[in-house]
Coordinates of C-alpha atoms and ligand atoms in Angstrom, one line a residue:
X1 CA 68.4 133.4 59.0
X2 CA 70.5 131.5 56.8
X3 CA 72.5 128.4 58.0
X4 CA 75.0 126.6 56.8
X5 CA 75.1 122.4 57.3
X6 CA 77.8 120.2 57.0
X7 CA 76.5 116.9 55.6
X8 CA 79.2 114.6 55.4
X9 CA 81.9 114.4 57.8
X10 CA 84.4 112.2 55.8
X11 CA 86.2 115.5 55.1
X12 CA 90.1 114.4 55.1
X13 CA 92.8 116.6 56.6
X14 CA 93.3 119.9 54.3
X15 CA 95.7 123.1 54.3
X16 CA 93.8 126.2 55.7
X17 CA 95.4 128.2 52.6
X18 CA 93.9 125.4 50.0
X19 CA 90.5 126.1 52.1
X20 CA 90.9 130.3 51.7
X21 CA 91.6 130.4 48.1
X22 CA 88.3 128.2 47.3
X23 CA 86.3 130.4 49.7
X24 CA 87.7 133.8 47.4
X25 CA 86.6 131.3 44.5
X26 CA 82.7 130.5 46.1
X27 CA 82.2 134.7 46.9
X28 CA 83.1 135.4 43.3
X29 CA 81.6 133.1 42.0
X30 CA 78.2 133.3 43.8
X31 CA 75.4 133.7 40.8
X32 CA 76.7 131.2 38.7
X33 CA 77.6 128.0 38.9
X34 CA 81.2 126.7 39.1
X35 CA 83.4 124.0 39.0
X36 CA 86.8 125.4 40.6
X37 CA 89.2 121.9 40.8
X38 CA 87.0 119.3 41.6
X39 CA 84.6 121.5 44.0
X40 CA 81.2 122.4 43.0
X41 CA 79.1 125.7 43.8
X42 CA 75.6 125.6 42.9
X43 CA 72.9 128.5 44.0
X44 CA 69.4 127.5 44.4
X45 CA 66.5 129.3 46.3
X46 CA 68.9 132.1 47.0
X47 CA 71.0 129.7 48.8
X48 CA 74.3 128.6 48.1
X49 CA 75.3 125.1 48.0
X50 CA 78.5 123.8 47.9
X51 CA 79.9 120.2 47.0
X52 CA 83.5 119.6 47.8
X53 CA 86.2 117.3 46.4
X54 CA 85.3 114.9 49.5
X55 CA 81.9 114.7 49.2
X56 CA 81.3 117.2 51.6
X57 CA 78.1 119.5 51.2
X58 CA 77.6 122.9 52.7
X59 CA 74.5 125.0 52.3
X60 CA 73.9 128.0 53.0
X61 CA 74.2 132.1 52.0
X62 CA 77.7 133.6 51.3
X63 CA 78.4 134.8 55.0
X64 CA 77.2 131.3 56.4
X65 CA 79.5 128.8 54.2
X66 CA 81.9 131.6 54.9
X67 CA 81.6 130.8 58.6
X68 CA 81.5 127.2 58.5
X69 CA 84.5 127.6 56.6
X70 CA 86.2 129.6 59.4
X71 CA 85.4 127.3 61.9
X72 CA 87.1 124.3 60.2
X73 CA 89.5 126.9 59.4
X74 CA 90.2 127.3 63.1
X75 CA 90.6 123.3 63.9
X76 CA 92.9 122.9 61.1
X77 CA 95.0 126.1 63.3
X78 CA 95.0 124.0 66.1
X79 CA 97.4 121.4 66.0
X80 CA 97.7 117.9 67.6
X81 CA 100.4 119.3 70.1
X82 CA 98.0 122.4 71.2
X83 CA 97.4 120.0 74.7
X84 CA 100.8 119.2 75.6
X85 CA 102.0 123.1 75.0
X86 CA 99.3 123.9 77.1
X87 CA 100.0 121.7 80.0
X88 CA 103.4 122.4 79.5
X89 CA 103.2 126.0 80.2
X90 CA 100.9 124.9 83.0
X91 CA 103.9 122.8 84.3
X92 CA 106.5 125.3 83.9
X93 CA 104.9 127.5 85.6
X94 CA 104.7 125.1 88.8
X95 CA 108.3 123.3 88.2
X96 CA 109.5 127.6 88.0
X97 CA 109.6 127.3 92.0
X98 CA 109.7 123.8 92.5
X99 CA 111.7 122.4 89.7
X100 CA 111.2 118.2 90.9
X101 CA 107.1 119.1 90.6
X102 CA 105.5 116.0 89.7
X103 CA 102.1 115.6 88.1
X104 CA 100.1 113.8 91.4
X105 CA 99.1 110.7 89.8
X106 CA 102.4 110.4 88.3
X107 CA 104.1 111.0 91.5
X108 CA 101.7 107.9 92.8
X109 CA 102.6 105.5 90.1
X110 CA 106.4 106.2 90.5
X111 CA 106.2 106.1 94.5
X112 CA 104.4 102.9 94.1
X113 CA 106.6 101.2 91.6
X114 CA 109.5 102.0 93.3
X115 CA 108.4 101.1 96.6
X116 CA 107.5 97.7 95.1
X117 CA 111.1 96.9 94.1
X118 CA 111.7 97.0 97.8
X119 CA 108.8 95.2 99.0
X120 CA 106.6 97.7 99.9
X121 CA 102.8 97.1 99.3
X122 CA 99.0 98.1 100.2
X123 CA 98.8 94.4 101.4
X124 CA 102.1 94.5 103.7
X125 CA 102.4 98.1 105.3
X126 CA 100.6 101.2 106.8
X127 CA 100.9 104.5 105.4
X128 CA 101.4 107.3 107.9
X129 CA 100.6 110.5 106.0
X130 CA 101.0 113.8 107.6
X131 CA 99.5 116.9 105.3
X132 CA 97.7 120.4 106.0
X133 CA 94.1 119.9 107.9
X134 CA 92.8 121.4 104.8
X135 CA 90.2 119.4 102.9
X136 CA 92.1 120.2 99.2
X137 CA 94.9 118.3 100.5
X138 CA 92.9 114.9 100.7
X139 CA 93.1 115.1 97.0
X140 CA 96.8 113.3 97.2
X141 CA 95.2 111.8 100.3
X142 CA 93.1 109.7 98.3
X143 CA 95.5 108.8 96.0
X144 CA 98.1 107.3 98.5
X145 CA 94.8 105.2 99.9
X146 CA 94.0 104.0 96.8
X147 CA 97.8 102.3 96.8
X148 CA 98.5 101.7 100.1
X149 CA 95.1 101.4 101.8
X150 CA 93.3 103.0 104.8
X151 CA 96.3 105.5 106.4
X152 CA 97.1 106.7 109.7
X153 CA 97.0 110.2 109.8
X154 CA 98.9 112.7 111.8
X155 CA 97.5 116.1 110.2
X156 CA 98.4 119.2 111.6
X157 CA 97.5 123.1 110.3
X158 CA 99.8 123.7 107.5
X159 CA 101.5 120.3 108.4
X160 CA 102.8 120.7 111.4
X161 CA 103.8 117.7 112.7
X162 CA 102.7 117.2 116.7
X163 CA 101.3 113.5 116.9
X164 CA 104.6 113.3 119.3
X165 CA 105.7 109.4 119.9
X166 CA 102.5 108.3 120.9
X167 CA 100.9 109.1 117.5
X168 CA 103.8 107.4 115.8
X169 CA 103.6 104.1 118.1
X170 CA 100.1 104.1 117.5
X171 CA 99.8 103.9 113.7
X172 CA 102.5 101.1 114.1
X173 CA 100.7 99.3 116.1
X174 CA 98.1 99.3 113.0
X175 CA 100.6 97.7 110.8
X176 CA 100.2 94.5 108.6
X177 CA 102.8 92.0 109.9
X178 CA 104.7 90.2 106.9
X179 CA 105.3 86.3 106.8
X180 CA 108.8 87.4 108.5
X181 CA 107.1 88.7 111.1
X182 CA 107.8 92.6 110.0
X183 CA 106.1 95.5 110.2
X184 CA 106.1 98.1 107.4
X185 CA 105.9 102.1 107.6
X186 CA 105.6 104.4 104.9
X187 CA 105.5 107.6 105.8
X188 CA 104.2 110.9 103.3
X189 CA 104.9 114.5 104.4
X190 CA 103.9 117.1 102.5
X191 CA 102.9 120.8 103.6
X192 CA 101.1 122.8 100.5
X193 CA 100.9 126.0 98.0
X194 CA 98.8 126.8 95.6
X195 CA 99.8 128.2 92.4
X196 CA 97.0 128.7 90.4
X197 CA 96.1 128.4 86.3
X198 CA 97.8 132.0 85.6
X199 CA 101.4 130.9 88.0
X200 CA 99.9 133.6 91.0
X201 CA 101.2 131.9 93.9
X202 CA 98.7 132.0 97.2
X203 CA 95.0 132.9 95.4
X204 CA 92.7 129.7 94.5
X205 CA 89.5 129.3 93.7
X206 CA 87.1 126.3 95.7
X207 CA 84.4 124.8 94.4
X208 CA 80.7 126.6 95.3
X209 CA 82.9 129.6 96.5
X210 CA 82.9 133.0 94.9
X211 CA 86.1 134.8 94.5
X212 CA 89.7 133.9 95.5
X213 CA 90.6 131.4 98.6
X214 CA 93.9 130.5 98.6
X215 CA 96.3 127.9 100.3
X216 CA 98.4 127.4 102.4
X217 CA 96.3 129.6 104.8
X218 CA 98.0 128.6 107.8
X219 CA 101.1 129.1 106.0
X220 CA 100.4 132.6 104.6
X221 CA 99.5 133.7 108.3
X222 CA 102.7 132.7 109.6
X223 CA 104.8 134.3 106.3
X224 CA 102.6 137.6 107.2
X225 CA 103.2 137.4 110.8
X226 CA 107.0 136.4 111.1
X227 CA 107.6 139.1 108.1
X228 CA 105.8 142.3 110.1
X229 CA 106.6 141.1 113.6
X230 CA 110.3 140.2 112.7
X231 CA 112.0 136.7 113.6
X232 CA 113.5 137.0 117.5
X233 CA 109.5 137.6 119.3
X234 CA 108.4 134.8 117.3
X235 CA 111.3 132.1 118.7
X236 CA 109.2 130.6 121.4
X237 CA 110.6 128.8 124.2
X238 CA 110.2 124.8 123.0
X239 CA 107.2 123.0 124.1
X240 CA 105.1 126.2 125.2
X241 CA 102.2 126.8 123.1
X242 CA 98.7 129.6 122.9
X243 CA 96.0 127.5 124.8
X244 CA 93.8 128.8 122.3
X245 CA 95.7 128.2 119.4
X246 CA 98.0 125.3 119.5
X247 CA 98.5 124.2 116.6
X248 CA 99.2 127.5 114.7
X249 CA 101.7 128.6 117.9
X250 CA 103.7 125.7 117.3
X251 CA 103.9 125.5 113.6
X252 CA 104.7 129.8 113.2
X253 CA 107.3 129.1 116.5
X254 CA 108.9 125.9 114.5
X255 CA 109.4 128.1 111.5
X256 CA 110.9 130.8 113.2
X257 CA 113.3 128.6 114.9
X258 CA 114.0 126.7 111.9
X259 CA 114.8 130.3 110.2
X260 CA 117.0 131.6 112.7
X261 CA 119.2 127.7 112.6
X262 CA 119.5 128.7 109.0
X263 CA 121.0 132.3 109.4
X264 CA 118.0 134.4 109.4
X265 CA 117.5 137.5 111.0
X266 CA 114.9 140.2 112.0
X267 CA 115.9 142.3 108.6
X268 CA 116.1 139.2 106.2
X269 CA 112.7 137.3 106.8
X270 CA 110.8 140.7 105.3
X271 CA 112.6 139.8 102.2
X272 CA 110.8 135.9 102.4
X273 CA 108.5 134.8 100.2
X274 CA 105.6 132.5 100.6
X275 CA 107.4 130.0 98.3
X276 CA 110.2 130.3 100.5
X277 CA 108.6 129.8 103.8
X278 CA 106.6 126.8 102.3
X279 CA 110.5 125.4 101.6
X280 CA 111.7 126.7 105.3
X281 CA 107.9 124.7 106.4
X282 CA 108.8 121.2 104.7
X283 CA 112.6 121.2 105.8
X284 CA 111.0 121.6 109.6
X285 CA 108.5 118.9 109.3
X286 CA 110.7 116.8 107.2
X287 CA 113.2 117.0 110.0
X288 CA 110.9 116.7 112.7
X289 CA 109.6 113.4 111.3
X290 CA 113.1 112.3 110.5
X291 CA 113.7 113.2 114.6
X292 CA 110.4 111.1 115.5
X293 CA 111.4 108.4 113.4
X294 CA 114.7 108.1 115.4
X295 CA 112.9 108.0 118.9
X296 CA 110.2 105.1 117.7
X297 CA 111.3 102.6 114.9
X298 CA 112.8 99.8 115.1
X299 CA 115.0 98.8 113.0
X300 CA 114.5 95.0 114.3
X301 CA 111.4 95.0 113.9
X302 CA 110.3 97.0 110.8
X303 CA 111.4 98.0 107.5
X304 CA 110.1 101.7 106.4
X305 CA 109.8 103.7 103.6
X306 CA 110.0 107.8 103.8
X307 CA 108.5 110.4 101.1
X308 CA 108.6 113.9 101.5
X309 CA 108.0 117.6 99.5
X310 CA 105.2 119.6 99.1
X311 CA 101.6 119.6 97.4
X312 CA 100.8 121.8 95.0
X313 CA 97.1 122.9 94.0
X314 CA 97.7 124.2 90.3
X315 CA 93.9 125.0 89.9
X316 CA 91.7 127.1 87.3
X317 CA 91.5 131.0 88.6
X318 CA 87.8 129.8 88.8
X319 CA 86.8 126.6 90.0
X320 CA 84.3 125.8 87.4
X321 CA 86.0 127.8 84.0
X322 CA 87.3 125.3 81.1
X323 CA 90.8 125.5 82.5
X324 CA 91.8 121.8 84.4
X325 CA 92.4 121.9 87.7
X326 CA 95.6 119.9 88.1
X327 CA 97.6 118.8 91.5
X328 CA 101.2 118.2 91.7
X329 CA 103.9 117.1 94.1
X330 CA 107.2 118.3 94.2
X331 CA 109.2 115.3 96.1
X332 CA 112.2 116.5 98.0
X333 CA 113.2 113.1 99.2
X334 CA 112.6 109.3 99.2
X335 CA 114.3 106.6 101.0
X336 CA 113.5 102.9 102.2
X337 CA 115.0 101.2 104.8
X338 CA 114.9 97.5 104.7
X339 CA 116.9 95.4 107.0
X340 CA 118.4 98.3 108.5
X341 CA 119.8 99.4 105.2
X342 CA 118.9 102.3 103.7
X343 CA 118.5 103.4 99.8
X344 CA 117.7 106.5 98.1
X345 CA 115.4 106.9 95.4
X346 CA 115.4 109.3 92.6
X347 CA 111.5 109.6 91.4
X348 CA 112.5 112.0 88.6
X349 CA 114.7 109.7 86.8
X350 CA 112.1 106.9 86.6
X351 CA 109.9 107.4 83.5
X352 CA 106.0 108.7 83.5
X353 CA 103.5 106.1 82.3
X354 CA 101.7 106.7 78.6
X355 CA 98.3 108.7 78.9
X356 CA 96.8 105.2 78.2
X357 CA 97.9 103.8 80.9
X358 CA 97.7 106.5 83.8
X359 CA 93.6 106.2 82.4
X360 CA 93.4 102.7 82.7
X361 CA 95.2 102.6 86.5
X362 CA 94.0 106.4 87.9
X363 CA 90.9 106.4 86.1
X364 CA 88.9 108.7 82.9
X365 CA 89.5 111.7 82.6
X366 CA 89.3 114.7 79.8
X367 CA 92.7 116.0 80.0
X368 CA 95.5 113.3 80.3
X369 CA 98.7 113.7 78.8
X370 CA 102.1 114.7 79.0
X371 CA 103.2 118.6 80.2
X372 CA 107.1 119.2 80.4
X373 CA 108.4 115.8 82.0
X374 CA 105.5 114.7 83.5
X375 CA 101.6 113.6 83.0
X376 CA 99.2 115.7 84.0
X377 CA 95.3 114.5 84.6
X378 CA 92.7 116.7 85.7
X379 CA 91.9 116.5 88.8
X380 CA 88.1 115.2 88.5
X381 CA 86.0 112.0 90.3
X382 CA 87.5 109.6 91.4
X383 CA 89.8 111.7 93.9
X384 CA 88.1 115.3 93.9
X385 CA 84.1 115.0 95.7
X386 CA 83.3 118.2 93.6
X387 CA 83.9 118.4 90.2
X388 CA 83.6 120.6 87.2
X389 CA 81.2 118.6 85.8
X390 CA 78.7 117.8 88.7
X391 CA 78.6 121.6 89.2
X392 CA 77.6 122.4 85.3
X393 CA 75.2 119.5 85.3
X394 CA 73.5 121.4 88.6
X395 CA 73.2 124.4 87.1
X396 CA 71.5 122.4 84.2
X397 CA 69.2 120.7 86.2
X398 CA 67.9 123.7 87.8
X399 CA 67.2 125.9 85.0
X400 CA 65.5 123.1 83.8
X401 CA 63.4 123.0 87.0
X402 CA 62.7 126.7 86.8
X403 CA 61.5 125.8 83.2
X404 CA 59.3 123.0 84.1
X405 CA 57.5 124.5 87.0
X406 CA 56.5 127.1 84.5
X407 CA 55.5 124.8 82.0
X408 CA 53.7 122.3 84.6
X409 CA 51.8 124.8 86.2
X410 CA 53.9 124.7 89.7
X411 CA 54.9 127.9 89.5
X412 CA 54.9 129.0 93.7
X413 CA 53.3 126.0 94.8
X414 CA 56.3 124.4 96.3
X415 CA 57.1 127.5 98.5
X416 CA 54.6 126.2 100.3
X417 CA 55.4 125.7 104.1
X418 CA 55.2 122.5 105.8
X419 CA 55.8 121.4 109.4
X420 CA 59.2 120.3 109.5
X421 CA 60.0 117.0 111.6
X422 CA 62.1 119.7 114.2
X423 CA 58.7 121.1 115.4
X424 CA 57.7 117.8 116.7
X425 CA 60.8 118.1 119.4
X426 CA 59.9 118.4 123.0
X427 CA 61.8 121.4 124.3
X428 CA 64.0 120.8 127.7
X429 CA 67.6 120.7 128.7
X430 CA 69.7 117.3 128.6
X431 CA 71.2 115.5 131.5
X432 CA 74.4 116.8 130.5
X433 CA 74.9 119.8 128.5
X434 CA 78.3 121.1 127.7
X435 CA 79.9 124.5 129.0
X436 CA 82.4 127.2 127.8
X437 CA 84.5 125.9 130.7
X438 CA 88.1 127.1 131.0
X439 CA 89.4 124.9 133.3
X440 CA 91.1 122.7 130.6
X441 CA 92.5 125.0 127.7
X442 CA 93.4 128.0 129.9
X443 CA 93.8 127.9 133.4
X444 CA 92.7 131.2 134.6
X445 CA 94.7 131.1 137.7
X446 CA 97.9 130.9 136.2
X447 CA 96.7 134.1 133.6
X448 CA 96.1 135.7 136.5
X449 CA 98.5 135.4 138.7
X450 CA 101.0 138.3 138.6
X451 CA 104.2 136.5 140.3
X452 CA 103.9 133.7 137.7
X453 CA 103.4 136.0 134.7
X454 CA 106.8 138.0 135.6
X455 CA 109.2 134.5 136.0
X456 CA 107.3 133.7 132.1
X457 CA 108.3 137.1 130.8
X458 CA 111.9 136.7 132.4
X459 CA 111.9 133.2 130.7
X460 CA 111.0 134.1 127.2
X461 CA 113.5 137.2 127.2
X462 CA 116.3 134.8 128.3
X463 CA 115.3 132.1 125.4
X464 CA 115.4 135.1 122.6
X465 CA 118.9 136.1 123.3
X466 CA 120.6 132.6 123.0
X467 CA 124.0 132.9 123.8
X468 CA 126.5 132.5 121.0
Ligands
ZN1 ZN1 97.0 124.5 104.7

């Protein structure tokens, strides 16, 4: 097999069409040699050997200096700005439903430079941050940790918000005190969506999964639910919840108020989307923090800062393909209040940092540079525990395992059973060993109880016809 080599890499910048017409020049002129401009062709040994104007040499048979030839062909086709069309595209596809989408660690060095100019620091306040339970959310987690240190959290499924006043007062309670004596809130809220590599919105992929996940699950449950079981049976009396479900109760029950404040009816929510419900979802929370925040801060006492929208996973349609996974935030609002006085701030007008820099403060990465208005970074180590790369280099490792046991003679000899620590364990049943006890999520005697059941029935019919 014939190869070709490419000795010398001091090969300046040349026109692919300058490249073709010397190539038509080396296959005509293969069994003699040449001079075509300043380019040499030389056959020797049945092999060709070409020696270009720069000092380059290639050697090889017709069809391999042809292919070395297409190859450098094919980088010269791809031009400097092939990475920011890309993540362009990528970033249209997002900013398509939610046109303020921020790349995440731009978003973080804009909320932290503004936040600055108002005295806001890691050093001087306590993030609250509400976001989905889900552990793909942690990925802007981290980031607002990384500014603003250790947070308070008050997660909920698909964000809902139900850390009441007593979670609020509590992560207060945890704030730095300033030299004036102040404490200092910043609060993120931020239910979530994926939109994956392709623009799908709902499917993505997760790392050591097969197939398509997607996000925000709690969220597409409630879209499906609200959409096939219509708006009115879904409008809850307040404060009542499924013993066995709370959390998904309140937050489908929350939206279907929320929709039928807005207008909404039994025929229009068939037509919502899961884009739309992810909006209706982050005007509930946001409201019900701004509520919560009227019941517990103190003016007096504390200045705050507020930042809400949604998350958005723009990941590859397979975790571990060549595509970047890439996380954006779509703000929807961001205010401080110092001294009682409050200021709004418009994150989209204040400019993204260089690629240099947003590598020097959010750390390496492959892909870092500019898509549409913003700066994208893949989203690798520090902020992601599983990355592209530590899944490729696993797969390495163990082929090269399988290989070595082969080679080494170890072939089956680690199958191999050995007693395992666990069979040292003397069997018997602990002081205390927990129950499935009902006593404390559902109270069977109220279930059961027919009297109590029809005065609930005649309750929930009178909340779902709310007099106009
Ligand atoms: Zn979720």
């Amino acid at each position: 097999m014939q190869a070709a080599c490419r000795l010398n890499s001091r090969r300046p910048a040349q026109k692919a069409e300058a490249r073709r017409q010397r190539l038509v020049f080396t296959h005509a002129a293969a069994t003699e040699a040449a001079t075509e401009g300043e380019d040499t062709v030389i056959e020797a040994n049945g092999k060709m050997i070409v020696v270009e104007s720069d000092g380059t040499i290639i050697i090889g048979g017709p069809e391999a200096v042809a292919r070395a030839s297409a190859r450098s062909e094919a980088l010269e086709a791809a031009p400097e700005s092939a990475e920011v069309e890309y993540l362009t595209g990528r970033a249209n596809a997002v900013q398509k439903h939610f046109p303020s989408s921020l790349g995440a660690d731009d978003f973080m060095q804009r909320v932290e430079m503004a936040l600055y100019a108002f005295g806001f620091t890691g050093d001087n306040s306590i993030a609250m941050v509400n976001l989905c339970r889900d552990e793909v959310t942690l990925t802007l987690k981290h980031r607002i940790e990384e500014t603003f240190g250790s947070a308070f959290s008050t997660n909920g499924l698909g964000g809902v918000l139900t850390c009441g006043v007593t979670g609020m007062g509590a992560g207060f309670s945890h704030s730095p005190l300033c030299s004036s004596n102040k404490e200092r809130y910043v609060f993120f809220s931020f239910p979530h969506i994926s939109i994956n590599a392709s623009g799908e919105v709902g499917p993505m992929s997760r790392p050591g999964r097969p197939g398509q996940s997607c996000a925000c699950g709690a969220l597409i449950k409630a879209t499906n639910e609200i959409k096939s079981e219509g708006l009115t049976c879904n409008c809850k009396i307040p404060g009542v919840h499924d013993a066995l479900d709370p959390e998904m109760s309140i937050l489908k029950q929350r939206i279907a108020r929320r929709l039928r404040h807005e207008g909404n009816t039994d025929e229009s929510v068939k037509n919502l989307s899961l884009v739309d419900i992810t909006k209706v979802a982050e005007r509930t929370i946001s409201d019900d923090l701004e509520f919560l925040i009227s019941k517990t801060v103190n003016t007096d006492k504390a200045d705050y800062a507020v930042v809400t929208g949604v998350q958005i996973h723009n990941w590859a349609n397979d975790f571990e393909d060549a595509s970047p996974n890439m996380e954006f935030v779509a703000p929807t609002s961001a205010y401080v209040v110092v001294d009682g006085v409050k200021t709004h701030l418009d994150l989209t007008a204040m400019p993204p940092m260089t690629p240099r820099q947003m590598r020097l403060v959010a750390g390496p990465a492959d892909v870092c540079n500019q898509g549409g208005q913003t700066m994208l970074r893949e989203e690798e180590a520090p902020y992601a525990f599983d990355s592209k790369d530590a899944r490729r280099s696993q797969k390495a490792r163990l082929q090269r395992y399988l290989s070595l046991m082969k080679e080494e003679g170890l072939d089956g000899t680690g199958a191999t059973s050995v007693p395992s620590w666990q069979s040292k364990i003397v069997k018997g049943t602990p002081e205390r060993c927990a129950t499935a006890d009902n006593s404390t999520i559902i109270d069977s005697s109220f279930a059961e109880n027919a009297e109590l059941r029809k005065i609930w029935v005649q309750l929930e019919e009178k909340y779902k016809m709310p007099s106009n």
